[in-house]
Coordinates of C-alpha atoms in Angstrom, one line a residue:
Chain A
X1 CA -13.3 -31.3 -77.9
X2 CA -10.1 -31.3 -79.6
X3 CA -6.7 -32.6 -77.6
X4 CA -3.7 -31.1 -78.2
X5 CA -1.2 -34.0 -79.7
X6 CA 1.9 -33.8 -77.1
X7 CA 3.9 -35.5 -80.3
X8 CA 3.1 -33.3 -82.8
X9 CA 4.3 -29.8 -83.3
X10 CA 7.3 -30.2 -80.5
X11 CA 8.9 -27.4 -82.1
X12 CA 8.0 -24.1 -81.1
X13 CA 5.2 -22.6 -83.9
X14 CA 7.4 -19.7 -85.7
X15 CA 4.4 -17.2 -86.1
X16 CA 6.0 -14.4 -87.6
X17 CA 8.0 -16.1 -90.6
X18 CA 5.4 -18.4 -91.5
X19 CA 2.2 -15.9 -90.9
X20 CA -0.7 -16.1 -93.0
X21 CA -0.3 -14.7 -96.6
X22 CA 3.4 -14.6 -95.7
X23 CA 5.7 -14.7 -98.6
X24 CA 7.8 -17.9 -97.3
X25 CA 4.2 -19.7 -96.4
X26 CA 3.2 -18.6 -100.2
X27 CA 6.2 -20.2 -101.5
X28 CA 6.3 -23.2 -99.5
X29 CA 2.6 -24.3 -99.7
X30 CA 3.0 -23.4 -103.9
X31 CA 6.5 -25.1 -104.5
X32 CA 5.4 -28.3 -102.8
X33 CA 2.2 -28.3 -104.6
X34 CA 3.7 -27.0 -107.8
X35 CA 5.7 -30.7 -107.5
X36 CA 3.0 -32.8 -106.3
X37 CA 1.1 -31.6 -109.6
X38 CA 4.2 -32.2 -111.8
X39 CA 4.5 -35.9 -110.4
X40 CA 0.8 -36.9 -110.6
X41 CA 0.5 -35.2 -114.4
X42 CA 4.2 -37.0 -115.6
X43 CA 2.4 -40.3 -114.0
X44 CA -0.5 -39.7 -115.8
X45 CA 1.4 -38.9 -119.0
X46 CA 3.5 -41.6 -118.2
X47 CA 0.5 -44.1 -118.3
X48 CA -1.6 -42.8 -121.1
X49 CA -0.2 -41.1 -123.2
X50 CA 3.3 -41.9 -123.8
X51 CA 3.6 -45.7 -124.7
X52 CA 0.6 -45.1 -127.2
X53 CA 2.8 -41.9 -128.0
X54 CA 5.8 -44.0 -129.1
X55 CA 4.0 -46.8 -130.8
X56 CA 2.2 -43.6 -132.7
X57 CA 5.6 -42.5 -133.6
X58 CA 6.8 -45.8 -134.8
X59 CA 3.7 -46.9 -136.4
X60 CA 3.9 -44.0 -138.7
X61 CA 8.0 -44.0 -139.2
X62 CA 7.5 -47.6 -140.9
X63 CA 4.6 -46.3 -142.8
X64 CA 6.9 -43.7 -144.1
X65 CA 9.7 -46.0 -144.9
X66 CA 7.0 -48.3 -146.7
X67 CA 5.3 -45.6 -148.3
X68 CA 9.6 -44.4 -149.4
X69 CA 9.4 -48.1 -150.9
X70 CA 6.4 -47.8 -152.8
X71 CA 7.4 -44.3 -154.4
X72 CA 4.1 -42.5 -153.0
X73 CA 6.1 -39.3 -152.0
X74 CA 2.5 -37.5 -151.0
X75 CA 2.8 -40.5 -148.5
X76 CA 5.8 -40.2 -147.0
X77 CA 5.6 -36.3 -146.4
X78 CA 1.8 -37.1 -144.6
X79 CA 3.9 -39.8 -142.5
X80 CA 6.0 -37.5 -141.7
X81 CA 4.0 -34.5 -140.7
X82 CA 2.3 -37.1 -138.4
X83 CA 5.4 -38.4 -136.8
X84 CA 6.3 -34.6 -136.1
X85 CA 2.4 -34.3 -134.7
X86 CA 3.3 -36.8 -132.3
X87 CA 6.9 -35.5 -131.3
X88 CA 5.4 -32.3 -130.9
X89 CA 3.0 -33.6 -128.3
X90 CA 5.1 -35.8 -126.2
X91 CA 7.7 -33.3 -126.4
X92 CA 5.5 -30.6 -124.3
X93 CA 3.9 -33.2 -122.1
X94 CA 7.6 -33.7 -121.2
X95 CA 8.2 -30.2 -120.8
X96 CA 5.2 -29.1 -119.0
X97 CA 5.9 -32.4 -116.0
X98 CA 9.5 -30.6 -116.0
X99 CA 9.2 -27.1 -115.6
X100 CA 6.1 -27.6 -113.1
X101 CA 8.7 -29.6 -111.1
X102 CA 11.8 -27.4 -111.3
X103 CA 9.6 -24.4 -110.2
X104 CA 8.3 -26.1 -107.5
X105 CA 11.8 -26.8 -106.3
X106 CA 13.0 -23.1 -107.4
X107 CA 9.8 -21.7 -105.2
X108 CA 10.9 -23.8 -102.4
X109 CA 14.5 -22.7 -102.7
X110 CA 13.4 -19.2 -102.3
X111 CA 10.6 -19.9 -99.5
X112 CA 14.6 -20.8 -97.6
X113 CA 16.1 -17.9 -98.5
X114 CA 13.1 -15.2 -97.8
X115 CA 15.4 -14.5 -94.4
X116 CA 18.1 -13.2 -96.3
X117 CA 16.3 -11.0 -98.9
X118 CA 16.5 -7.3 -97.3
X119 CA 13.7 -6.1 -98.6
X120 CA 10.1 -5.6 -96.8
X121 CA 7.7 -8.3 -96.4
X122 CA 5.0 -6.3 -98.9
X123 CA 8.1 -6.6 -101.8
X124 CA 8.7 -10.3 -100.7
X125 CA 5.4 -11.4 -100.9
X126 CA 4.6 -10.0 -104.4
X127 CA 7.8 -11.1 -105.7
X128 CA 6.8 -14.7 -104.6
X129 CA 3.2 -13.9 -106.1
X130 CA 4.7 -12.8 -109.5
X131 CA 7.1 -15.8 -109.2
X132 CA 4.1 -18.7 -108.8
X133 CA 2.1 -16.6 -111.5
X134 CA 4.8 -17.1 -113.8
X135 CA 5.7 -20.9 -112.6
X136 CA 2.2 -21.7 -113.7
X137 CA 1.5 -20.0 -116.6
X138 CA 4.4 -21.5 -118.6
X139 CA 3.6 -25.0 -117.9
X140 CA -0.1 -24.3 -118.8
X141 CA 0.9 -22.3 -121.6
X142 CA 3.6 -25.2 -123.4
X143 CA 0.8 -27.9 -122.7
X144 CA -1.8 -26.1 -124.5
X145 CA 0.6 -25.5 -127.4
X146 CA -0.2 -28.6 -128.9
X147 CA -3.7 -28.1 -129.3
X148 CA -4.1 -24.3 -129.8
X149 CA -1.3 -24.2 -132.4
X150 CA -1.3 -21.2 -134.6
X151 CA -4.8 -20.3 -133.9
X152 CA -5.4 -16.6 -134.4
X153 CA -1.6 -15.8 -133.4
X154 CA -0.4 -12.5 -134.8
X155 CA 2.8 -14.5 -135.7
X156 CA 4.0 -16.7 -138.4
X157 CA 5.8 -19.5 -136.2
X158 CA 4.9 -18.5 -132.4
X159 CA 0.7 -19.5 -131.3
X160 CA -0.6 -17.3 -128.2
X161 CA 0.1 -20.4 -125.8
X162 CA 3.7 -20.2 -126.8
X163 CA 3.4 -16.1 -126.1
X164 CA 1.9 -16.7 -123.0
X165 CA 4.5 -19.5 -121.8
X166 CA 7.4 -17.2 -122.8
X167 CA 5.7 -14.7 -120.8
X168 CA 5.6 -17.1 -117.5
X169 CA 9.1 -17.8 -118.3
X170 CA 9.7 -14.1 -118.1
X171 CA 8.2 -13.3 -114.9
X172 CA 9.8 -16.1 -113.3
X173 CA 13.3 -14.8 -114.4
X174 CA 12.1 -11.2 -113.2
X175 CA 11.1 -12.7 -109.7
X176 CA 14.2 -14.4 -109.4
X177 CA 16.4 -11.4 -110.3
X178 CA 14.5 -9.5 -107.8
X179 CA 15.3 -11.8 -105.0
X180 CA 18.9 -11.8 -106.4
X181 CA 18.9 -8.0 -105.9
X182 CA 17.3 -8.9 -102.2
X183 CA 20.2 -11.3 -101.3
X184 CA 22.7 -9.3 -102.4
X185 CA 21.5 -6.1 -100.7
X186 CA 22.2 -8.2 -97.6
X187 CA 25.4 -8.8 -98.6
X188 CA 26.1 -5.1 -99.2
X189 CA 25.0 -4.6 -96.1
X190 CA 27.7 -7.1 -94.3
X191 CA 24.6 -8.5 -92.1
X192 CA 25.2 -11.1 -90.9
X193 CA 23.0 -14.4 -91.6
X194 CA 19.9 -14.5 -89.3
X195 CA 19.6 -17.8 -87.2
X196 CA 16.8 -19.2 -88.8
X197 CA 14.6 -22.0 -87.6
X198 CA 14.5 -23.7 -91.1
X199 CA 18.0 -24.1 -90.8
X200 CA 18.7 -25.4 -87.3
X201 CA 16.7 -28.6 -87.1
X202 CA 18.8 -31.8 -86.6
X203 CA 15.7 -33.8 -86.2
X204 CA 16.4 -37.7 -87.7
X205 CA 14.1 -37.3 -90.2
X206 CA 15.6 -34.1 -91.5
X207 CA 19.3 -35.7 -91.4
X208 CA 18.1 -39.1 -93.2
X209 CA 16.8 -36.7 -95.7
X210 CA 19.7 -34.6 -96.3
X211 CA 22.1 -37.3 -96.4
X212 CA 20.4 -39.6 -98.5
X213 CA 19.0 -37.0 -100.9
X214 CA 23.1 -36.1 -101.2
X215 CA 23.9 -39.7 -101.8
X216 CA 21.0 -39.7 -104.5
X217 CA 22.4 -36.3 -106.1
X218 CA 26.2 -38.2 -106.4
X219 CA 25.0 -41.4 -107.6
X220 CA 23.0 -39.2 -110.4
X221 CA 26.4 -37.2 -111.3
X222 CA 28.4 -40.9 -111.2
X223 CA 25.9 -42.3 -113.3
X224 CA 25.6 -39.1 -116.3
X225 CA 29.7 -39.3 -116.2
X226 CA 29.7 -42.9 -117.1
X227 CA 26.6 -42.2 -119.9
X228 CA 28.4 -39.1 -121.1
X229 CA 31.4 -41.4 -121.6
X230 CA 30.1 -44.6 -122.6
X231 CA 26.9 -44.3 -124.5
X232 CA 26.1 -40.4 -125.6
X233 CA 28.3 -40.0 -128.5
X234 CA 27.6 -43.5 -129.4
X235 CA 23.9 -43.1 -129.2
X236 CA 24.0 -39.9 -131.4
X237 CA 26.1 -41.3 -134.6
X238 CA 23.6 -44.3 -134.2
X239 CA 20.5 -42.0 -134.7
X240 CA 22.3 -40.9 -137.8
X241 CA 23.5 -44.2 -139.3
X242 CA 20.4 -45.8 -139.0
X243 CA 18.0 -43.0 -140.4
X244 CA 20.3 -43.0 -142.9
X245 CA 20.1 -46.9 -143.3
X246 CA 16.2 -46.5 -143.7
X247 CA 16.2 -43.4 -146.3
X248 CA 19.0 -46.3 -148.2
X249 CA 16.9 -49.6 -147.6
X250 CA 13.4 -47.5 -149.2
X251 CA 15.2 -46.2 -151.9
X252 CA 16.3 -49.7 -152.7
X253 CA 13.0 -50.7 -152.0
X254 CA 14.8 -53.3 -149.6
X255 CA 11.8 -54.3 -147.0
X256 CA 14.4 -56.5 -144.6
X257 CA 16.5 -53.7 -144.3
X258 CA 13.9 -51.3 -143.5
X259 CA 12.2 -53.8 -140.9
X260 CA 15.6 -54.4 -139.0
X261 CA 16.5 -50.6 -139.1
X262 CA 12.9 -50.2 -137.8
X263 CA 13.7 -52.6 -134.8
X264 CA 17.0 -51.1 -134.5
X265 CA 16.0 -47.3 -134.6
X266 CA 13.5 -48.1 -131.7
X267 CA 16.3 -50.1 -129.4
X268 CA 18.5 -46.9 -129.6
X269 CA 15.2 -44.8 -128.7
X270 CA 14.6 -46.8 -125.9
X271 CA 18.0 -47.3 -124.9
X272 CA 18.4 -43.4 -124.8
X273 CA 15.0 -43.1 -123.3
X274 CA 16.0 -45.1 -120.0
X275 CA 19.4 -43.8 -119.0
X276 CA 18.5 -40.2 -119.7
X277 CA 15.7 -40.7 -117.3
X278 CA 17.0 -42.6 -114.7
X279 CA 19.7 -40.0 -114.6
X280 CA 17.8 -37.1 -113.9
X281 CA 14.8 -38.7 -111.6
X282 CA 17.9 -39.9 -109.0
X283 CA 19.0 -36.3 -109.3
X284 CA 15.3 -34.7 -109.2
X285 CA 14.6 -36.9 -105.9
X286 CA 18.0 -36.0 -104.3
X287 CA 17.7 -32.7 -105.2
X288 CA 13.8 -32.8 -103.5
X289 CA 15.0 -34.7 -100.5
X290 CA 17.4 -32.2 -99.5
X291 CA 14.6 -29.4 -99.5
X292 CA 12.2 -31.4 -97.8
X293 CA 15.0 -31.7 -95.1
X294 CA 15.0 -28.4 -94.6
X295 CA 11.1 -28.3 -94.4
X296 CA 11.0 -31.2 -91.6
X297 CA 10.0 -28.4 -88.7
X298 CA 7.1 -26.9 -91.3
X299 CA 5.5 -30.7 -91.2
X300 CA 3.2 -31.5 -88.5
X301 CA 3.2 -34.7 -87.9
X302 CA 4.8 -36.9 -85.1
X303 CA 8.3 -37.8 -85.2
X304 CA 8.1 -41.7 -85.9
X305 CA 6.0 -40.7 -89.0
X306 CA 8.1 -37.9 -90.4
X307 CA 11.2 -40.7 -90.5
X308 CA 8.4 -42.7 -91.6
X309 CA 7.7 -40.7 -94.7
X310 CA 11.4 -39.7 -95.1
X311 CA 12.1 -43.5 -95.5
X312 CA 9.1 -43.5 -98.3
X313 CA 10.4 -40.7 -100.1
X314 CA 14.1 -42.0 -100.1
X315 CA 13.0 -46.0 -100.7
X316 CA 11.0 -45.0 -103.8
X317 CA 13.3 -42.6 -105.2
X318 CA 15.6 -45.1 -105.4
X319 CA 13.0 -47.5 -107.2
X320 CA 12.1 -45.2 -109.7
X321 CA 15.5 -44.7 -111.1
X322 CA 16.9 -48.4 -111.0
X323 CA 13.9 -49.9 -112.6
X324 CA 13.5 -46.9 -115.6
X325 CA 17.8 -48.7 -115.9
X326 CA 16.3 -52.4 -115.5
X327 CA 13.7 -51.7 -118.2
X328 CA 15.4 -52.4 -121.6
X329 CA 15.7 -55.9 -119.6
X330 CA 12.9 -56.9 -117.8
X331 CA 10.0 -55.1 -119.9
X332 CA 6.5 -54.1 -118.0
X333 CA 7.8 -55.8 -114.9
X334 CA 11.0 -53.3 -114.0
X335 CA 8.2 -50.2 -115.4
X336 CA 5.7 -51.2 -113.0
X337 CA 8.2 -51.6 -110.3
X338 CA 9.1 -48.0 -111.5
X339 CA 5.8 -46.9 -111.2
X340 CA 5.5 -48.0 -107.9
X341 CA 8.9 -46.0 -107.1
X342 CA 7.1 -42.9 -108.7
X343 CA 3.8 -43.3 -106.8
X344 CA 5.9 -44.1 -103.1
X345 CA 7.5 -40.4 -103.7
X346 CA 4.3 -38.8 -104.4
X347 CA 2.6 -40.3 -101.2
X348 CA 5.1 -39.3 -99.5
X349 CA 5.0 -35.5 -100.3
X350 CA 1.6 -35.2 -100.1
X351 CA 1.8 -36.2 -96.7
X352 CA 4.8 -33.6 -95.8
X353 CA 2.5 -30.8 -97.8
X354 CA -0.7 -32.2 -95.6
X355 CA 1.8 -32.4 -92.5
X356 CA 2.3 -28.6 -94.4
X357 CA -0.9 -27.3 -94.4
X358 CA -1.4 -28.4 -90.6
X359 CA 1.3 -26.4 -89.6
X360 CA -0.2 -23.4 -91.1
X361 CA -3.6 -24.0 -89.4
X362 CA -1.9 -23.9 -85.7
X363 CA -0.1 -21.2 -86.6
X364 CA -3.2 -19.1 -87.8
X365 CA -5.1 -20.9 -84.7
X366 CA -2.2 -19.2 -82.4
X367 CA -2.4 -16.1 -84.4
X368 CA -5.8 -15.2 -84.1
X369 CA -5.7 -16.6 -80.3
X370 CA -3.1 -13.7 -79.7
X371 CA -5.8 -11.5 -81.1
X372 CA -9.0 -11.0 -79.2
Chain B
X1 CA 34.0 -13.7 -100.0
X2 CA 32.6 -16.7 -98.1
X3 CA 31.4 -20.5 -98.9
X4 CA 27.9 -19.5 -98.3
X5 CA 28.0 -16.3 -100.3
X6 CA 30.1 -18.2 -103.1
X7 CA 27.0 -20.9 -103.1
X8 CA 24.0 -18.9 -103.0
X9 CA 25.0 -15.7 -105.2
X10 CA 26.4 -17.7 -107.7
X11 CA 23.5 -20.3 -107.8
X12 CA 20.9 -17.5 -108.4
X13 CA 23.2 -16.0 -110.8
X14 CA 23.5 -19.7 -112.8
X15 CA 19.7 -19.9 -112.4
X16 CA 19.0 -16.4 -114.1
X17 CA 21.6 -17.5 -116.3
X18 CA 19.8 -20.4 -117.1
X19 CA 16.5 -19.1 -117.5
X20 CA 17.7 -16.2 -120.1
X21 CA 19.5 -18.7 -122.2
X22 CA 16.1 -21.1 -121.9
X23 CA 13.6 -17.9 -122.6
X24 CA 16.1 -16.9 -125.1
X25 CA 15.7 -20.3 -127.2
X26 CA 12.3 -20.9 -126.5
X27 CA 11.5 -17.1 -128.2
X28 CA 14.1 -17.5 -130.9
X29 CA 15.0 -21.2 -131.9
X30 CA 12.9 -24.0 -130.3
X31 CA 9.2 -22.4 -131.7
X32 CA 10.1 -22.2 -134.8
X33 CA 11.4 -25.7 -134.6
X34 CA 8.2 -27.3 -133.4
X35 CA 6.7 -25.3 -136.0
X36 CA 9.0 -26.9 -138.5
X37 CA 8.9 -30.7 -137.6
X38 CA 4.8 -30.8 -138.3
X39 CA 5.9 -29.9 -141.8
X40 CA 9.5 -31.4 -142.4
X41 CA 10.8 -34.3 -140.7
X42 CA 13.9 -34.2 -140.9
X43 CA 14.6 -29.9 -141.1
X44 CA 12.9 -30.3 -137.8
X45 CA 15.5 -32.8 -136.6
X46 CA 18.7 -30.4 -137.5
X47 CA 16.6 -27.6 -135.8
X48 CA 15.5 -29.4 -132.8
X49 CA 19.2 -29.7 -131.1
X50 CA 19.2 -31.8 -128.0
X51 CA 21.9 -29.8 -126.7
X52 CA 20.8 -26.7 -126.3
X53 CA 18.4 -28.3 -123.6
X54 CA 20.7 -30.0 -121.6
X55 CA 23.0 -27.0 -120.9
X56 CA 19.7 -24.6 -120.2
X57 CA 18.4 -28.4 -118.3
X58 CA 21.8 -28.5 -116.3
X59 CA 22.6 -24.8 -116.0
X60 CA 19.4 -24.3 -113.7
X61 CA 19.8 -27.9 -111.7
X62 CA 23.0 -27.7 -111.1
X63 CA 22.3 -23.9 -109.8
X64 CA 19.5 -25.4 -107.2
X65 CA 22.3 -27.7 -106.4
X66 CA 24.0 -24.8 -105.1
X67 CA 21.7 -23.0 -103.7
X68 CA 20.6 -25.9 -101.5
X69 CA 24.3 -26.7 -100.3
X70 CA 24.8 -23.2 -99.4
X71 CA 21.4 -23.5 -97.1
X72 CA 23.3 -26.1 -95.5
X73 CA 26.1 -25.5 -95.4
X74 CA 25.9 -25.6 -91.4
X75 CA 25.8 -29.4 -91.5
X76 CA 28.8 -30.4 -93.5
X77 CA 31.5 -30.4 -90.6
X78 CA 35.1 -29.3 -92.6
X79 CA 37.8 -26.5 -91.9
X80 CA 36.7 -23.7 -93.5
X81 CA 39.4 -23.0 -95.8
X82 CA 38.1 -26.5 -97.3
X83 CA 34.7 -25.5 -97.4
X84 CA 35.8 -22.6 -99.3
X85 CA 37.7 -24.2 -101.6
X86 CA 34.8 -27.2 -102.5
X87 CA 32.4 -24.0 -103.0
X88 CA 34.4 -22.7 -105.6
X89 CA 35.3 -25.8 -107.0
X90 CA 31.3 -26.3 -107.1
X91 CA 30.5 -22.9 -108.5
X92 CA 33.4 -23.5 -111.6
X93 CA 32.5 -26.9 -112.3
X94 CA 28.6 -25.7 -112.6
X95 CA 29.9 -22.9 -114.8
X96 CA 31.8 -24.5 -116.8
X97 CA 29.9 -28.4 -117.5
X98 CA 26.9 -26.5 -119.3
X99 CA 29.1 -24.7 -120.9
X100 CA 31.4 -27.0 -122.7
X101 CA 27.9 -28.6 -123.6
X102 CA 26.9 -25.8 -125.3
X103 CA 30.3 -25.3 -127.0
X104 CA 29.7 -28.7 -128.7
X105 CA 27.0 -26.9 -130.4
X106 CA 29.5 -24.7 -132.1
X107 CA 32.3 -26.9 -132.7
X108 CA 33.1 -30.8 -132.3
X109 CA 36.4 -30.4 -131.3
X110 CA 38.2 -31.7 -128.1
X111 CA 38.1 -28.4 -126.4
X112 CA 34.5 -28.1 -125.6
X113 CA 34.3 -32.0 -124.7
X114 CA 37.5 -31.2 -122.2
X115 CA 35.6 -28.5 -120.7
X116 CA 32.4 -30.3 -120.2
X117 CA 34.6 -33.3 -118.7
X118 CA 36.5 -31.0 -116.2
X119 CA 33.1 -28.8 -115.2
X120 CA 31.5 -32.4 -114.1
X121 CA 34.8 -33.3 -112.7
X122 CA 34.9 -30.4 -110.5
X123 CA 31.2 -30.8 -109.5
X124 CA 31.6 -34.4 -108.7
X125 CA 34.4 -34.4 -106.6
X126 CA 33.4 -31.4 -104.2
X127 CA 29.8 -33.0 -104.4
X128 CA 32.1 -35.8 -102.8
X129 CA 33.5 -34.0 -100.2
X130 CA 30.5 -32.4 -99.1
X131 CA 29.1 -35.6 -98.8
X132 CA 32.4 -36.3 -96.5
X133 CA 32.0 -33.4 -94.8
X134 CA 28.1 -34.0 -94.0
X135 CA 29.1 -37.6 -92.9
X136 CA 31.7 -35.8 -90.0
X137 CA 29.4 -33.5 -88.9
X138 CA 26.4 -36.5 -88.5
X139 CA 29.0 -38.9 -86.9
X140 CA 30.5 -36.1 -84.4

C-alpha cells in the first residue's frame, strides 16, 4: 500500500488550474519537454556532428584554395558547393536546438500567464494546442530541410520542409497574438490581477532560482556589451581580410600564404564560435532558471531535493558558459568540462519535469477521488 | 499604465514583433540564401547576413526577459515610482538594442551603433536594479 510522503506536495494541490487537459498543464508539461528535447538534441549535435562538421568545412575550404592554386576552376566551384553543403547543415542543426528551446521557454511563459487571459478555458486550451503544434513543426520542419531540399516543391528556392517550418512559425505567431488579445482584454477590463499560486511561492528553492538565474541573465548582458565592444567589429573585418588574403595567396599560387590564412581563418571561426556561445547559454540558463522558479510549487518532490536540483541547474549553468570561454585555451579539457555543465542542466530539468509529471498524477488522483 | 502592464504587454508585443520580422526573413531572404550558398560561396555569404538574426535572436529573448520580470515583479522590493520607471527603461532599451542592430544593416554609420549602445545600456542598468530590488525584497 502506498504512503502518503508528509514532505512532498506541502503545498495545497491547485486542482482547478492545473486540471487534466488544462491549457496551463498543456503548456507546462510541453514547454519543459519542448527544452529538455532541445538540450539532449544540441548535445547530441554538439557531439557528433559538429566538430566533424567544422573539420568538413575546413577540409574542403583548403581544398578550394589548393584547387584556386592549381587553376582547376571546376574544382574550386565543387569545393565550394561542398563547404555550402556543410554550412547548410550545421546551420539548421543550430537552428532547430534554438527554436525548440525558445518555444519551450515561450510555452512556459504562457503556461504563467493563462490567469490573466480573459478568455474561456476551451479558447485557452486550443490556443496552447495550436501554439505546441506550431512550436514543433518548425523545428522538425528546418532539420529536415537539409535532407529533403527541393524535392517535389512547387517552388524555385523554398523545399516543402521549409513551407512547412514557415507554417509552424506562423501558428506560433497566431497563438501568441491570440493570447496578446487575451491579456489585453483583461486589461480593458481594469481586473485586477488574480492571486495566483504560481506566483506566491517564496520556497528557498524558488528564491535561489530567481536570484541566480537574474545574476546569470546580467552577467550574459555584461559579457555581450564587452564582445559588442571589443571583439564584434573586429571579428567581422577579419572574416573579410583574410578571405580576401586566401582568394590573393591562390591566385599567386602562394601555398604559405594560403596555409597561414587557413590557420588564421579557423582561429577567428573559433574565436567567434566561443564568445557568441557562452553569451547566449548564460542568458538561455538565466532566463530558464527564472521560469523554473516560478514552477517550484508544480514540482513534487521534497524540499531538500528541489534546492538540491536548483543548485544542479544553477552550478552547471555556470559551467557551461565559462568553459565554451576557457576553450580557445585549454582545448578538449575546458569542452568536456562544458559538456558536463550542459549535461548537470539537463539532469536537472528532467527531474523538475518528473517532479512535473508527479504533480499532475496527484492532482488527477484528487480529481477523480472527488468524483465517485 | 503600470510596471506590470508596461512588462508584459510590451514583451508579447516585442515577441510578435520578433516572430513577424523572423517569419518574414525566413519566407523572403534566408531560403533563398541557403539555397544560394550550395551553389555560390561567396553570393551566399553577402546573402546570409548575420545581423538580421541577432535582432530577430534578441528581439524575442529580450521580450521573455520581460515577460518573466513582469511575472515577478512581486519579488523585487522598490517604491513604485522606481519600478515604473526601470519597466520603461527595460521596455525602451529592448525596443531599441535590436533595433539599432538592424539599422547596421542599412547603414554603417554611428547612429545605428549609438542606438544599439544606449538600447543595451538601458536594459543593463534596470536589469541592475531589478537585481537590487530582488536583493531588498530577499534580505527584508
Amino acid at each position: 500500500m502506498a504512503t502518503p510522503e508528509p514532505l512532498i506536495a506541502s503545498a495545497p494541490l491547485d486542482s482547478e488550474g492545473f486540471a487534466r487537459l488544462s491549457a496551463r498543464r498543456l503548456l507546462t508539461l510541453a514547454g519543459i519537454g519542448m527544452i529538455l528535447a532541445g538540450m539532449i538534441f544540441g548535445d547530441i549535435f554538439a557531439v557528433f556532428v559538429l566538430h566533424q562538421n567544422a573539420a568538413h568545412v575546413g577540409g574542403s575550404l583548403a581544398s578550394a584554395a589548393q584547387a584556386a592554386a592549381d587553376g582547376d576552376v571546376a574544382a574550386v566551384a565543387s569545393h565550394f558547393k561542398n563547404t555550402g553543403a556543410f554550412l547548410e547543415n550545421r546551420g539548421t542543426k543550430v537552428d532547430t536546438h534554438v527554436h525548440l528551446i525558445a518555444f519551450g521557454y515561450l510555452a512556459l511563459l504562457l503556461a504563467l500567464v493563462q490567469p490573466w487571459v480573459k478568455f474561456a478555458e476551451a479558447s485557452r486550451r486550443r490556443l496552447a494546442w495550436l501554439l505546441v503544434f506550431g512550436a514543433v513543426l518548425l523545428p522538425v520542419g528546418v532539420f529536415l530541410i537539409h535532407y529533403v531540399g527541393l524535392a517535389h516543391s512547387p517552388l524555385r528556392t523554398i523545399g516543402w520542409a521549409s513551407i512547412f517550418a514557415d507554417l509552424g512559425g506562423l501558428l506560433v505567431l497566431v497563438a501568441t497574438i491570440g493570447y496578446l488579445v487575451g491579456i489585453g482584454r483583461h486589461f480593458l477590463l481594469r481586473q485586477a490581477f488574480q492571486p495566483d499560486k504560481l506566483l506566491r511561492d517564496r520556497s528557498t528553492a524558488a528564491r535561489w532560482l530567481l536570484a541566480g538565474g537574474l545574476c546569470l541573465i546580467l552577467a550574459g548582458f555584461v559579457h555581450g556589451a564587452y564582445y559588442a565592444a571589443s571583439d564584434l567589429y573586429r571579428h567581422e573585418e577579419a572574416d573579410y581580410k583574410i578571405l580576401s588574403q586566401m582568394s590573393s595567396a591562390a591566385a599567386a599560387h602562394n601555398q604559405a600564404q594560403i596555409n597561414q590564412s587557413m590557420t588564421d581563418y579557423g582561429q577567428l571561426q573559433g574565436d567567434k564560435a566561443v564568445k557568441i556561445a557562452a553569451h547566449a547559454h548564460i542568458i538561455e540558463f538565466g532566463l530558464l532558471a527564472m521560469l523554473l522558479a516560478f514552477f517550484q510549487p508544480y514540482v513534487q518532490l521534497s524540499e531538500i531535493w528541489k534546492v538540491r536540483w536548483a543548485g544542479v541547474l544553477l552550478c552547471g549553468s555556470v559551467l557551461l558558459p565559462v568553459c565554451v570561454l576557457l576553450e580557445m585555451r585549454y582545448g578538449l579539457l575546458a569542452g568536456g568540462i562544458a559538456d558536463i555543465g550542459g549535461l548537470l542542466v539537463i539532469v536537472a530539468l528532467l527531474a523538475m519535469w518528473i517532479g512535473t509529471l508527479r504533480y499532475t498524477g496527484s492532482v488527477d488522483a484528487m480529481t477523480s477521488g472527488a468524483q465517485p | 499604465m503600470s510596471a506590470r502592464q508596461i512588462l508584459l504587454l510590451g514583451g508579447i508585443s516585442l515577441a510578435i514583433l520578433g516572430m513577424s520580422y523572423g517569419l518574414w526573413y525566413a519566407v523572403f531572404a534566408e531560403h533563398q540564401a541557403l539555397d544560394g550558398i550550395g551553389h555560390s560561396l561567396s553570393s551566399g555569404f553577402q546573402a546570409a547576413d548575420d545581423r538580421q538574426v541577432d535582432v530577430h535572436g534578441h528581439w524575442i529573448g529580450l521580450a521573455m526577459l520581460l515577460i518573466v520580470l513582469a511575472i515577478g515583479f512581486d519579488h523585487v522590493g522598490l517604491p513604485e515610482k522606481i519600478k515604473l520607471q526601470l519597466a520603461w527603461a527595460l521596455f525602451l532599451g529592448s525596443a531599441l538594442f535590436p533595433l539599432g542592430v538592424l539599422m547596421q544593416t542599412w547603414s554603417h554609420g554611428p547612429l545605428p551603433r549609438a542606438v544599439a549602445v544606449l538600447g543595451s545600456g538601458l536594459v543593463t542598468v534596470a536589469l541592475a536594479g531589478m537585481v537590487l530590488g530582488l536583493m531588498r525584497r530577499q534580505n527584508a
